[in-house]
Amino acid sequence: MTTTLDAPGLDVREDVRSFVGSSRQLFIGGSLVDAADGGTFATIDPATGMEITQVAEATAEDVDRAVKAARAALEGEWGALPGTARGKILLRLAELVEEHADELAQLESLDNGKPLPFAQYDISSVAEHFRYFAGWTNKIEGATIPTSIPNSLVYTRPRPVGVVGAIVPWNFPLLMATWKMAPALAAGCTLVLKPAEQTPLSALRFAELAAEAGLPDGTLNVVTGFGEVTGQALVEHPGVDKIVFTGSTAVGRIIGATAAKTVKPVSLELGGKSPHIIFDDADVEAAAAAAANAIFYESGQVCSAGSRLMVQQGIYDELVERVTAIAESLKMGTGLAPDTTLGPLVSEEQLDRVRGYVETGLSEGATAVTGGEAVDGDGYFFRPTVLRDVPDHVTVCREEIFGPVLVTQPFESLEEVAQRANATEYGLAAGVWTRDLGRAHRMAELLDAGSVFLNCYNAFDPAVPFGGFKQSGYGRDGGRDALEKFLETKAVWTNLA
Ligand code: NAI
Ligand code: MG
């Protein structure tokens, strides 16, 4: 059968061609295996709508096998390793990821549609995360606690939370998986990872590299499949000790409710509708470039996308014009084409969702300055869109669109913009541009958001916590907060008398 790789002029590496040249199996207990019922599904190139390859579709039985393999590794080889030895393996893994960076990046770009340089950035960040968390492996300490009880010695011992189920989305496939895997492994946990059905390939290749780095069999298992079957089986499984999830708020609610049945702790990194606020004393050129990048990078499929641009009245028209000019200069195309700066949306479903939102926005009174429609053809491309003078109450101003669609609004004062920016159910990120230091930090204090970016936007580092307030979720990826998510505390009491 013809696949997307048969398209003329597509410069795909031999190792990538060979990886997708046969259907991909599950990775359980260190082995590549078919699904119990032999089921597979297609993963699609969103630039062409054509199949890349078939991937095994894990059933509840496969999830059960993966959980048992993870338990065995926890109680066996991985659980017995001292922190320093875990750290060495994670450092070796970071090196292997770098050695295979071009291969992993092409695979990611093909499966997700993102421009290759963005995928390359993701993969370098994957390696950096493993390096950062490798550093924590031998620094996990308890405390001795003075108490009011005479003759007592009390100390705490942090221990890994156990078998972790990680369910991740398709926008940064391997990087989001890494945000869960790196701290979980550093803490000494084992994992069953379920990548998104739209983008299963990079996690499967990564699992092979993890084995090559010396991760014992069963420490990391990858079960590919759909949310309602494979994902749900993982959340329901009594042998899973914790669920970590990045994805939609709607599914986050379902996961929280399902996990409650087995009293599993859950961490949720969910959606956002993040305000990007520009005061009239800002560096207008830098702010406009950042505002465009905050919504058009990855075609707007970023949880912390700056999707609601709020500009002080005096420079509103200028900002809208500048961002529009940048939108119109973007080059749409397949992620592997060297001149592409705007890739397709990940799936037909996502294209339909974005199209629906924009139609609703226009019918509710927003004006499209540019874009506003999908591109005719087989791929899932949507034109970069700027909407102006959008009222606060309309759907496109309140809900996450997850596409290259920027809502813009003027504002007058600091108090007003802070109040309006916070009047949303989300609280993931916010950006503020001003040359007034006091105003910048005042805004940082007022905004209800897990990350506030002052004169920058969407900066990330493995050492810095990232996550949401309100219905953007709870728990943090990144930094020490992420590590602690995968530890639980045992208190030990001793009678010295
Ligand atoms: P989704 O939330 O359905 O998918 C994320 C992951 O959850 C996937 O691995 C999926 O298989 C899994 N999943 C779905 N239903 C599940 C269930 N019942 N039990 C266990 N796992 C389940 O996201 P979807 O449908 O792909 O995108 C819809 C919207 O979600 C987007 O338009 C966007 O607004 C938001 N989203 C937010 C992301 C973020 O980074 N915060 C990432 C992806 C989507
Ligand atoms: Mg795909």
Coordinates of C-alpha atoms and ligand atoms in Angstrom, one line a residue:
M1 CA 0.0 0.0 0.0
T2 CA 1.1 3.6 -0.5
T3 CA 2.0 5.6 2.5
T4 CA 2.9 9.2 3.0
L5 CA 6.5 8.3 2.6
D6 CA 5.9 7.6 -1.1
A7 CA 5.3 11.3 -1.7
P8 CA 7.9 12.6 -4.2
G9 CA 10.6 14.9 -2.9
L10 CA 10.1 14.0 0.8
D11 CA 13.6 13.8 2.3
V12 CA 13.1 11.1 4.9
R13 CA 16.1 9.4 6.6
E14 CA 16.7 5.7 6.1
D15 CA 16.4 4.8 9.8
V16 CA 13.0 6.5 9.9
R17 CA 11.9 4.8 6.8
S18 CA 13.0 1.5 8.2
F19 CA 11.3 2.2 11.6
V20 CA 7.9 2.9 10.0
G21 CA 8.5 0.3 7.3
S22 CA 6.7 -2.4 9.4
S23 CA 3.9 -2.1 11.8
R24 CA 5.0 -1.1 15.3
Q25 CA 4.4 -3.3 18.4
L26 CA 3.9 -2.5 22.1
F27 CA 6.9 -2.3 24.4
I28 CA 6.2 -4.4 27.5
G29 CA 8.7 -5.9 29.9
G30 CA 11.6 -5.1 27.6
S31 CA 10.0 -6.9 24.6
L32 CA 8.2 -5.8 21.4
V33 CA 4.9 -7.6 21.4
D34 CA 1.6 -7.5 19.4
A35 CA -1.6 -6.6 21.1
A36 CA -3.4 -9.5 22.7
D37 CA -6.1 -9.5 20.0
G38 CA -3.7 -8.6 17.2
G39 CA -5.4 -5.2 16.8
T40 CA -3.7 -2.3 15.1
F41 CA -4.5 1.3 14.1
A42 CA -3.1 3.7 11.6
T43 CA -1.0 6.8 12.5
I44 CA -1.5 9.5 10.0
D45 CA 0.7 12.2 8.5
P46 CA -1.4 15.4 9.1
A47 CA 0.3 17.2 6.2
T48 CA -1.2 14.7 3.7
G49 CA -3.9 12.8 5.5
M50 CA -2.1 9.6 4.5
E51 CA -1.1 6.7 6.7
I52 CA 2.5 6.5 8.0
T53 CA 2.3 3.0 9.5
Q54 CA 0.1 0.7 11.6
V55 CA 0.6 0.6 15.4
A56 CA -0.5 -2.0 17.9
E57 CA -3.7 -1.2 19.7
A58 CA -3.4 -2.2 23.3
T59 CA -6.3 -3.9 25.0
A60 CA -7.0 -4.0 28.8
E61 CA -5.2 -7.4 28.8
D62 CA -2.1 -5.7 27.4
V63 CA -2.3 -2.9 29.9
D64 CA -2.5 -5.5 32.7
R65 CA 0.6 -7.2 31.4
A66 CA 2.4 -3.9 31.2
V67 CA 1.4 -3.0 34.8
K68 CA 2.6 -6.4 36.0
A69 CA 5.9 -5.9 34.2
A70 CA 6.3 -2.4 35.8
R71 CA 5.5 -3.9 39.3
A72 CA 8.1 -6.7 38.8
A73 CA 10.8 -4.1 37.8
L74 CA 9.8 -2.0 40.9
E75 CA 10.2 -5.0 43.2
G76 CA 13.1 -6.3 41.2
E77 CA 16.2 -4.8 39.5
W78 CA 15.1 -1.2 39.2
G79 CA 13.8 -0.9 42.7
A80 CA 17.1 -2.3 44.1
L81 CA 19.3 0.2 42.3
P82 CA 20.8 3.0 44.4
G83 CA 20.0 6.5 43.2
T84 CA 23.5 7.1 41.7
A85 CA 23.1 4.0 39.5
R86 CA 19.7 5.3 38.3
G87 CA 21.3 8.6 37.6
K88 CA 24.0 7.0 35.4
I89 CA 21.3 5.3 33.3
L90 CA 19.4 8.5 32.8
L91 CA 22.5 10.3 31.8
R92 CA 23.3 7.6 29.3
L93 CA 19.8 7.9 28.0
A94 CA 20.2 11.6 27.5
E95 CA 23.3 10.9 25.4
L96 CA 21.5 8.3 23.3
V97 CA 18.7 10.7 22.7
E98 CA 21.2 13.3 21.4
E99 CA 22.9 10.7 19.3
H100 CA 19.6 9.8 17.7
A101 CA 18.2 13.4 17.7
D102 CA 17.8 13.7 13.9
E103 CA 16.0 10.4 13.7
L104 CA 13.7 11.2 16.6
A105 CA 13.0 14.7 15.3
Q106 CA 12.0 13.4 11.9
L107 CA 9.8 10.8 13.4
E108 CA 8.1 13.5 15.5
S109 CA 7.7 15.9 12.7
L110 CA 6.1 13.3 10.4
D111 CA 3.7 12.0 13.0
N112 CA 2.7 15.4 14.5
G113 CA 3.2 17.7 11.5
K114 CA 5.4 20.2 13.3
P115 CA 8.2 21.9 11.4
L116 CA 11.4 20.0 11.8
P117 CA 13.3 22.7 13.7
F118 CA 10.6 22.7 16.3
A119 CA 10.9 18.9 16.6
Q120 CA 14.6 19.3 17.0
Y121 CA 14.1 21.7 19.8
D122 CA 11.7 19.2 21.5
I123 CA 14.3 16.4 21.3
S124 CA 17.1 18.5 22.7
S125 CA 14.8 19.5 25.5
V126 CA 14.1 15.8 26.1
A127 CA 17.8 15.1 26.6
E128 CA 18.1 18.2 28.9
H129 CA 15.2 16.9 31.1
F130 CA 16.9 13.5 31.6
R131 CA 20.1 15.3 32.5
Y132 CA 18.5 17.6 35.0
F133 CA 16.5 14.8 36.7
A134 CA 19.5 12.5 36.7
G135 CA 21.0 15.0 39.1
W136 CA 18.2 14.5 41.6
T137 CA 18.6 10.7 41.8
N138 CA 21.1 10.8 44.6
K139 CA 19.8 13.8 46.4
I140 CA 16.4 12.5 47.6
E141 CA 16.6 13.0 51.4
G142 CA 14.3 12.6 54.3
A143 CA 14.4 14.7 57.5
T144 CA 14.7 14.1 61.3
I145 CA 11.9 15.8 63.1
P146 CA 12.0 17.1 66.6
T147 CA 8.7 16.3 68.4
S148 CA 7.1 17.1 71.8
I149 CA 7.3 13.4 72.8
P150 CA 10.2 12.6 75.2
N151 CA 12.7 10.0 74.1
S152 CA 11.6 9.8 70.6
L153 CA 13.5 9.8 67.3
V154 CA 11.4 10.5 64.3
Y155 CA 12.7 10.5 60.8
T156 CA 11.1 10.4 57.3
R157 CA 12.0 8.3 54.3
P158 CA 10.8 9.4 50.9
R159 CA 10.0 6.5 48.7
P160 CA 8.9 6.1 45.1
V161 CA 5.1 6.3 44.8
G162 CA 5.3 3.0 42.8
V163 CA 3.9 2.1 39.4
V164 CA 3.0 5.3 37.4
G165 CA 0.5 5.4 34.6
A166 CA 1.4 8.4 32.3
I167 CA -1.1 9.5 29.7
V168 CA 0.1 12.2 27.3
P169 CA -1.1 14.3 24.4
W170 CA 0.0 14.7 20.8
N171 CA 1.3 18.3 20.7
F172 CA 4.8 17.7 22.1
P173 CA 4.6 13.9 22.0
L174 CA 8.0 12.8 23.3
L175 CA 8.6 16.0 25.4
M176 CA 5.3 15.7 27.3
A177 CA 6.1 12.0 27.9
T178 CA 9.5 13.1 29.2
W179 CA 8.0 15.6 31.6
K180 CA 6.5 12.6 33.3
M181 CA 9.1 9.9 32.7
A182 CA 12.2 11.8 33.7
P183 CA 11.1 12.8 37.3
A184 CA 9.3 9.5 37.8
L185 CA 12.4 7.4 36.9
A186 CA 14.6 9.8 39.0
A187 CA 12.3 9.1 42.0
G188 CA 12.7 5.4 41.4
C189 CA 9.2 4.7 40.0
T190 CA 8.4 2.4 37.1
L191 CA 6.0 3.5 34.3
V192 CA 3.4 2.4 31.9
L193 CA 3.2 5.2 29.2
K194 CA 0.3 5.7 26.9
P195 CA 1.1 8.1 24.1
A196 CA -1.6 9.9 22.2
E197 CA -3.2 7.8 19.4
Q198 CA -2.3 10.6 16.9
T199 CA 1.4 10.5 17.7
P200 CA 2.6 7.1 19.0
L201 CA 5.9 6.7 17.1
S202 CA 8.5 8.7 19.0
A203 CA 7.7 7.0 22.4
L204 CA 8.0 3.6 20.8
R205 CA 11.5 4.5 19.4
F206 CA 12.4 6.1 22.7
A207 CA 11.6 2.9 24.6
E208 CA 14.1 1.0 22.6
L209 CA 16.8 3.6 23.3
A210 CA 15.9 3.4 27.0
A211 CA 16.6 -0.3 26.9
E212 CA 19.9 0.3 25.1
A213 CA 20.8 2.8 27.9
G214 CA 20.4 0.0 30.4
L215 CA 17.0 0.6 31.9
P216 CA 16.0 -2.8 33.2
D217 CA 13.1 -4.7 31.5
G218 CA 9.7 -3.5 32.7
T219 CA 10.9 -0.2 34.1
L220 CA 9.3 1.7 31.1
N221 CA 6.5 0.1 29.2
V222 CA 4.7 1.7 26.3
V223 CA 1.1 0.8 25.4
T224 CA -0.2 2.5 22.3
G225 CA -4.0 2.9 21.8
F226 CA -7.0 5.1 22.3
G227 CA -8.1 7.0 25.4
E228 CA -11.4 5.3 26.0
V229 CA -9.8 1.8 25.9
T230 CA -6.1 1.8 26.6
G231 CA -6.1 5.0 28.6
Q232 CA -9.1 4.1 30.7
A233 CA -7.8 0.6 31.4
L234 CA -4.6 2.2 32.8
V235 CA -6.6 4.6 35.0
E236 CA -8.8 1.8 36.3
H237 CA -6.0 -0.7 37.0
P238 CA -5.7 -1.4 40.7
G239 CA -2.0 -2.1 40.3
V240 CA -1.2 1.5 39.2
D241 CA -0.3 3.7 42.1
K242 CA -0.5 7.1 40.4
I243 CA -1.8 8.7 37.2
V244 CA -0.1 11.7 35.6
F245 CA -1.9 13.3 32.7
T246 CA -1.5 16.1 30.2
G247 CA -4.5 16.8 27.9
S248 CA -7.9 18.4 27.8
T249 CA -9.8 19.6 30.8
A250 CA -12.7 17.4 29.8
V251 CA -10.7 14.2 29.9
G252 CA -8.9 15.4 33.0
R253 CA -12.2 15.5 34.8
I254 CA -13.0 11.9 33.7
I255 CA -9.6 10.6 34.7
G256 CA -9.9 12.3 38.2
A257 CA -13.3 10.7 38.7
T258 CA -12.2 7.2 37.5
A259 CA -9.1 7.3 39.6
A260 CA -11.1 8.1 42.7
K261 CA -12.6 4.6 42.5
T262 CA -9.2 3.1 43.4
V263 CA -8.1 6.1 45.5
K264 CA -5.3 6.8 43.1
P265 CA -3.6 10.2 43.3
V266 CA -3.7 12.1 40.0
S267 CA -1.8 15.0 38.6
L268 CA -3.4 16.9 35.8
E269 CA -1.9 19.4 33.4
L270 CA -4.9 20.7 31.4
G271 CA -5.8 23.4 29.0
G272 CA -5.7 27.1 29.1
K273 CA -6.8 30.4 27.6
S274 CA -3.8 32.4 28.5
P275 CA -3.9 36.2 28.5
H276 CA -0.9 38.0 26.8
I277 CA -1.0 41.6 28.0
I278 CA 0.8 44.4 26.4
F279 CA 1.0 47.9 28.0
D280 CA 1.6 51.0 25.9
D281 CA 5.1 51.5 27.3
A282 CA 6.3 48.1 26.0
D283 CA 8.9 47.4 23.3
V284 CA 6.3 47.2 20.6
E285 CA 8.4 45.3 18.1
A286 CA 9.5 42.7 20.5
A287 CA 6.0 42.3 22.0
A288 CA 4.4 41.9 18.6
A289 CA 6.9 39.2 17.6
A290 CA 6.3 37.4 20.9
A291 CA 2.6 37.7 20.6
A292 CA 2.6 36.1 17.2
N293 CA 5.0 33.4 18.3
A294 CA 2.9 32.7 21.4
I295 CA -0.1 31.7 19.2
F296 CA 1.3 30.5 15.9
Y297 CA 4.2 28.3 17.2
E298 CA 3.1 24.7 16.7
S299 CA 0.0 26.1 15.0
G300 CA -1.4 27.2 18.4
Q301 CA -1.5 23.6 19.7
V302 CA 0.2 24.5 22.9
C303 CA -1.4 24.4 26.3
S304 CA 0.1 27.7 27.4
A305 CA -0.4 29.4 24.0
G306 CA -1.0 33.1 24.4
S307 CA -4.3 32.9 22.7
R308 CA -5.9 36.0 24.2
L309 CA -4.0 39.2 23.3
M310 CA -4.9 42.2 25.4
V311 CA -3.4 45.5 24.3
Q312 CA -3.6 48.9 25.9
Q313 CA -5.8 51.2 23.9
G314 CA -3.1 53.6 22.5
I315 CA -1.1 50.9 20.7
Y316 CA -3.9 48.4 20.0
D317 CA -4.2 49.1 16.3
E318 CA -0.4 49.1 15.8
L319 CA -0.1 45.7 17.6
V320 CA -2.9 44.1 15.6
E321 CA -1.3 45.3 12.4
R322 CA 2.1 44.0 13.3
V323 CA 0.9 40.6 14.4
T324 CA -1.3 40.3 11.3
A325 CA 1.8 41.0 9.1
I326 CA 3.7 38.3 10.9
A327 CA 0.7 35.9 10.5
E328 CA 0.6 36.6 6.7
S329 CA 4.3 36.0 6.4
L330 CA 4.2 32.4 7.7
K331 CA 4.8 29.6 5.2
M332 CA 2.5 26.6 5.5
G333 CA 3.7 23.2 4.5
T334 CA 4.8 19.7 5.6
G335 CA 7.0 19.7 8.6
L336 CA 9.9 18.2 6.8
A337 CA 10.0 20.9 4.1
P338 CA 12.9 23.3 5.0
D339 CA 11.0 26.5 4.6
T340 CA 7.9 25.6 6.6
T341 CA 7.1 27.8 9.5
L342 CA 3.5 26.8 10.1
G343 CA 2.6 23.1 10.1
P344 CA -0.9 21.5 9.8
L345 CA -3.1 20.8 12.8
V346 CA -2.6 17.3 14.1
S347 CA -5.8 15.6 12.9
E348 CA -9.0 16.1 10.9
E349 CA -10.8 16.2 14.2
Q350 CA -8.7 19.1 15.4
L351 CA -9.1 20.9 12.1
D352 CA -12.9 20.6 12.5
R353 CA -12.8 21.8 16.1
V354 CA -10.8 24.9 15.1
R355 CA -13.0 25.6 12.1
G356 CA -16.1 25.3 14.3
Y357 CA -14.7 27.7 16.9
V358 CA -13.8 30.4 14.3
E359 CA -17.2 30.1 12.6
T360 CA -18.9 30.6 16.1
G361 CA -16.6 33.5 16.8
L362 CA -17.5 35.3 13.5
S363 CA -21.2 34.6 14.1
E364 CA -20.9 36.1 17.6
G365 CA -19.5 39.3 16.4
A366 CA -15.7 39.0 16.1
T367 CA -14.0 40.3 13.0
A368 CA -11.2 38.4 11.2
V369 CA -8.4 40.7 10.2
T370 CA -6.6 37.8 8.5
G371 CA -7.2 34.0 8.0
G372 CA -10.5 32.6 9.3
E373 CA -10.7 29.5 7.2
A374 CA -9.1 26.1 6.5
V375 CA -7.0 25.5 3.4
D376 CA -8.5 23.3 0.7
G377 CA -6.7 20.1 0.2
D378 CA -5.9 16.8 1.9
G379 CA -3.8 18.0 4.8
Y380 CA -5.2 19.6 7.9
F381 CA -4.1 23.2 7.4
F382 CA -5.8 26.2 8.9
R383 CA -4.8 29.7 8.0
P384 CA -3.3 31.8 10.8
T385 CA -6.1 33.9 12.0
V386 CA -6.3 37.2 13.9
L387 CA -9.7 38.3 15.4
R388 CA -10.1 41.9 16.6
D389 CA -12.3 43.7 19.1
V390 CA -13.5 40.4 20.5
P391 CA -15.9 40.9 23.5
D392 CA -15.0 39.1 26.7
H393 CA -18.2 37.0 26.9
V394 CA -18.0 35.3 23.5
T395 CA -17.0 31.6 23.2
V396 CA -13.7 32.2 21.4
C397 CA -12.6 34.5 24.2
R398 CA -13.4 31.9 26.9
E399 CA -12.6 28.5 25.5
E400 CA -9.4 26.9 24.4
I401 CA -9.3 26.7 20.6
F402 CA -5.9 24.9 20.2
G403 CA -5.3 26.3 16.7
P404 CA -3.6 29.3 15.1
V405 CA -6.3 31.7 16.1
L406 CA -5.5 34.8 18.1
V407 CA -8.3 36.7 19.9
T408 CA -7.3 40.4 20.4
Q409 CA -8.9 43.0 22.7
P410 CA -8.1 46.5 23.8
F411 CA -7.9 47.5 27.5
E412 CA -7.5 50.8 29.4
S413 CA -6.1 50.3 32.9
L414 CA -4.0 47.8 34.9
E415 CA -6.8 47.1 37.4
E416 CA -9.3 46.5 34.5
V417 CA -7.0 44.2 32.5
A418 CA -6.0 42.1 35.6
Q419 CA -9.6 41.6 36.5
R420 CA -10.7 40.7 33.0
A421 CA -7.7 38.4 32.5
N422 CA -8.6 36.5 35.7
A423 CA -12.2 36.1 34.8
T424 CA -11.7 32.7 33.2
E425 CA -12.0 29.2 34.4
Y426 CA -8.4 28.6 33.4
G427 CA -5.1 29.6 35.0
L428 CA -2.2 28.1 33.2
A429 CA 0.0 31.0 31.9
A430 CA 0.0 34.8 31.4
G431 CA 2.4 37.2 29.7
V432 CA 3.0 40.9 30.5
W433 CA 5.0 43.4 28.5
T434 CA 5.9 46.8 30.0
R435 CA 9.1 48.7 30.7
D436 CA 7.8 49.7 34.2
L437 CA 9.3 47.2 36.7
G438 CA 6.8 48.0 39.4
R439 CA 3.8 47.5 37.1
A440 CA 5.3 44.2 35.8
H441 CA 5.7 42.7 39.3
R442 CA 2.3 44.1 40.4
M443 CA 0.7 42.2 37.4
A444 CA 2.7 39.0 38.3
E445 CA 1.2 39.2 41.8
L446 CA -2.4 39.8 40.5
L447 CA -2.6 37.2 37.7
D448 CA -4.0 33.8 38.6
A449 CA -1.7 31.7 36.5
G450 CA 0.9 28.9 37.2
S451 CA 3.4 30.7 35.0
V452 CA 3.7 34.4 34.5
F453 CA 6.1 35.6 31.8
L454 CA 7.4 39.2 32.1
N455 CA 8.7 40.7 28.8
C456 CA 9.0 37.2 27.4
Y457 CA 6.6 34.4 26.7
N458 CA 6.6 30.6 26.9
A459 CA 10.1 30.3 28.3
F460 CA 10.8 26.7 29.7
D461 CA 13.5 25.0 31.6
P462 CA 13.6 21.5 33.2
A463 CA 14.4 23.2 36.6
V464 CA 11.3 25.4 36.6
P465 CA 7.8 24.2 37.8
F466 CA 5.0 24.4 35.2
G467 CA 1.4 23.7 35.7
G468 CA -2.0 25.2 36.3
F469 CA -4.3 27.0 38.7
K470 CA -8.1 26.5 38.7
Q471 CA -9.3 24.3 35.9
S472 CA -5.9 24.2 34.2
G473 CA -5.2 21.4 36.6
Y474 CA -3.0 20.6 39.6
G475 CA 0.5 19.3 40.2
R476 CA 3.6 20.6 38.5
D477 CA 5.9 19.3 35.8
G478 CA 9.5 20.5 36.0
G479 CA 11.9 21.1 38.9
R480 CA 11.8 19.7 42.4
D481 CA 8.0 19.9 42.4
A482 CA 7.9 17.3 39.6
L483 CA 10.2 15.0 41.5
E484 CA 8.1 15.2 44.7
K485 CA 5.0 14.2 42.7
F486 CA 6.6 10.8 42.4
L487 CA 7.6 10.4 46.1
E488 CA 5.6 9.6 49.2
T489 CA 6.7 10.0 52.7
K490 CA 7.1 7.4 55.4
A491 CA 7.5 8.6 59.0
V492 CA 9.5 6.3 61.3
W493 CA 9.0 6.6 65.1
T494 CA 11.6 5.2 67.5
N495 CA 11.3 4.9 71.2
L496 CA 14.7 5.7 72.6
A497 CA 13.8 4.9 76.2
Ligands
NAI1 P1 -7.5 14.4 25.0 O1 -7.5 15.0 26.3 O2 -8.6 13.5 24.6 O3 -6.1 13.5 24.8 C1 -5.0 13.5 25.6 C2 -4.7 12.0 26.0 O4 -5.7 11.5 26.8 C3 -4.5 11.1 24.8 O5 -3.4 10.2 25.1 C4 -5.8 10.3 24.9 O6 -5.8 9.0 24.3 C5 -6.1 10.2 26.3 N1 -7.5 10.0 26.7 C6 -8.6 10.4 26.1 N2 -9.7 10.0 26.8 C7 -9.3 9.3 27.8 C8 -10.0 8.6 28.9 N3 -11.3 8.5 28.9 N4 -9.2 7.9 29.8 C9 -7.9 7.9 29.7 N5 -7.2 8.6 28.7 C10 -7.9 9.3 27.8 O7 -7.3 15.5 23.9 P2 -7.8 15.6 22.4 O8 -9.1 15.1 22.3 O9 -6.7 15.0 21.5 O10 -7.8 17.2 22.2 C11 -8.9 17.9 22.5 C12 -8.6 19.3 23.1 O11 -7.9 19.1 24.3 C13 -7.7 20.1 22.3 O12 -8.5 20.9 21.3 C14 -7.1 21.0 23.3 O13 -8.0 22.1 23.6 C15 -7.0 20.1 24.5 N6 -5.6 19.6 24.7 C16 -4.8 20.1 25.6 C17 -3.5 19.7 25.7 C18 -2.5 20.3 26.6 O14 -1.3 20.3 26.4 N7 -3.0 20.7 27.8 C19 -3.0 18.7 24.8 C20 -3.9 18.1 23.9 C21 -5.2 18.5 23.8
MG2 MG -0.1 10.8 13.7

